[in-house]
């Protein structure tokens, strides 16, 4: 289950790199990072019974996807 999510994130990042939206980087590692972030947000939302938390910390996923820009492959 989680492997398929990581593959989906990796595929989306690969497409973004091909389009020039992101620089070349380790999309597999970035995909795993995105999966970990989404899972962590989900746990926090459920544990705190606070769906508004998604609005607060959800946008940081863009920063995580873009972070590898500093690590050019």
CSV table of C-alpha atoms in Angstrom, one decimal:
chain,number,residue,atom,x,y,z
A,1,UNK,CA,0.0,0.0,0.0
A,2,UNK,CA,2.6,2.6,1.1
A,3,UNK,CA,5.0,1.5,-1.7
A,4,UNK,CA,2.3,2.3,-4.3
A,5,UNK,CA,1.8,5.8,-2.8
A,6,UNK,CA,5.6,6.4,-2.8
A,7,UNK,CA,5.7,5.3,-6.4
A,8,UNK,CA,2.9,7.6,-7.3
A,9,UNK,CA,4.7,10.6,-5.6
A,10,UNK,CA,7.9,9.6,-7.4
A,11,UNK,CA,6.1,9.5,-10.7
A,12,UNK,CA,4.6,12.9,-10.2
A,13,UNK,CA,8.0,14.3,-9.3
A,14,UNK,CA,9.6,12.7,-12.3
A,15,UNK,CA,7.0,14.3,-14.5
A,16,UNK,CA,7.6,17.7,-12.9
A,17,UNK,CA,11.4,17.3,-13.6
A,18,UNK,CA,10.7,16.4,-17.2
A,19,UNK,CA,8.5,19.5,-17.6
A,20,UNK,CA,11.2,21.7,-16.0
A,21,UNK,CA,9.0,22.5,-13.0
A,22,UNK,CA,11.6,21.0,-10.7
A,23,UNK,CA,15.4,20.6,-11.1
A,24,UNK,CA,16.8,17.1,-11.5
A,25,UNK,CA,17.1,15.4,-8.1
A,26,UNK,CA,16.5,12.1,-6.3
A,27,UNK,CA,12.8,11.8,-7.0
A,28,UNK,CA,12.6,8.5,-5.2
A,29,UNK,CA,13.9,10.0,-2.0
A,30,UNK,CA,11.7,13.0,-2.4
A,31,UNK,CA,8.7,10.8,-3.0
A,32,UNK,CA,9.3,8.9,0.2
A,33,UNK,CA,9.7,12.2,2.1
A,34,UNK,CA,6.3,13.3,0.7
A,35,UNK,CA,4.7,10.1,1.8
A,36,UNK,CA,6.2,10.4,5.3
A,37,UNK,CA,4.9,14.0,5.5
A,38,UNK,CA,1.4,13.1,4.4
A,39,UNK,CA,1.3,10.1,6.8
A,40,UNK,CA,2.5,12.3,9.7
A,41,UNK,CA,-0.1,15.0,9.0
A,42,UNK,CA,-2.8,12.3,8.9
A,43,UNK,CA,-1.7,11.0,12.3
A,44,UNK,CA,-1.7,14.5,13.8
A,45,UNK,CA,-5.1,15.3,12.4
A,46,UNK,CA,-6.6,12.1,13.7
A,47,UNK,CA,-4.9,12.2,17.1
A,48,UNK,CA,-5.9,15.8,17.7
A,49,UNK,CA,-9.3,15.5,16.0
A,50,UNK,CA,-8.4,18.7,14.2
A,51,UNK,CA,-8.9,18.6,10.4
A,52,UNK,CA,-8.1,22.3,10.2
A,53,UNK,CA,-4.5,21.3,10.9
A,54,UNK,CA,-4.4,20.3,7.2
A,55,UNK,CA,-4.9,23.9,6.2
A,56,UNK,CA,-2.2,25.0,8.6
A,57,UNK,CA,0.6,22.6,7.8
A,58,UNK,CA,-0.6,21.1,4.5
A,59,UNK,CA,0.9,23.7,2.3
A,60,UNK,CA,4.4,22.8,3.5
A,61,UNK,CA,4.2,19.8,1.2
A,62,UNK,CA,5.2,22.2,-1.7
A,63,UNK,CA,8.3,23.1,0.2
A,64,UNK,CA,9.2,19.5,0.7
A,65,UNK,CA,8.7,18.8,-3.0
A,66,UNK,CA,10.9,21.7,-3.9
A,67,UNK,CA,13.6,21.2,-1.2
A,68,UNK,CA,15.7,18.9,-3.4
A,69,UNK,CA,16.3,21.9,-5.7
A,70,UNK,CA,19.4,22.6,-3.6
A,71,UNK,CA,20.6,19.1,-4.2
A,72,UNK,CA,21.1,19.0,-8.0
A,73,UNK,CA,21.8,15.6,-9.4
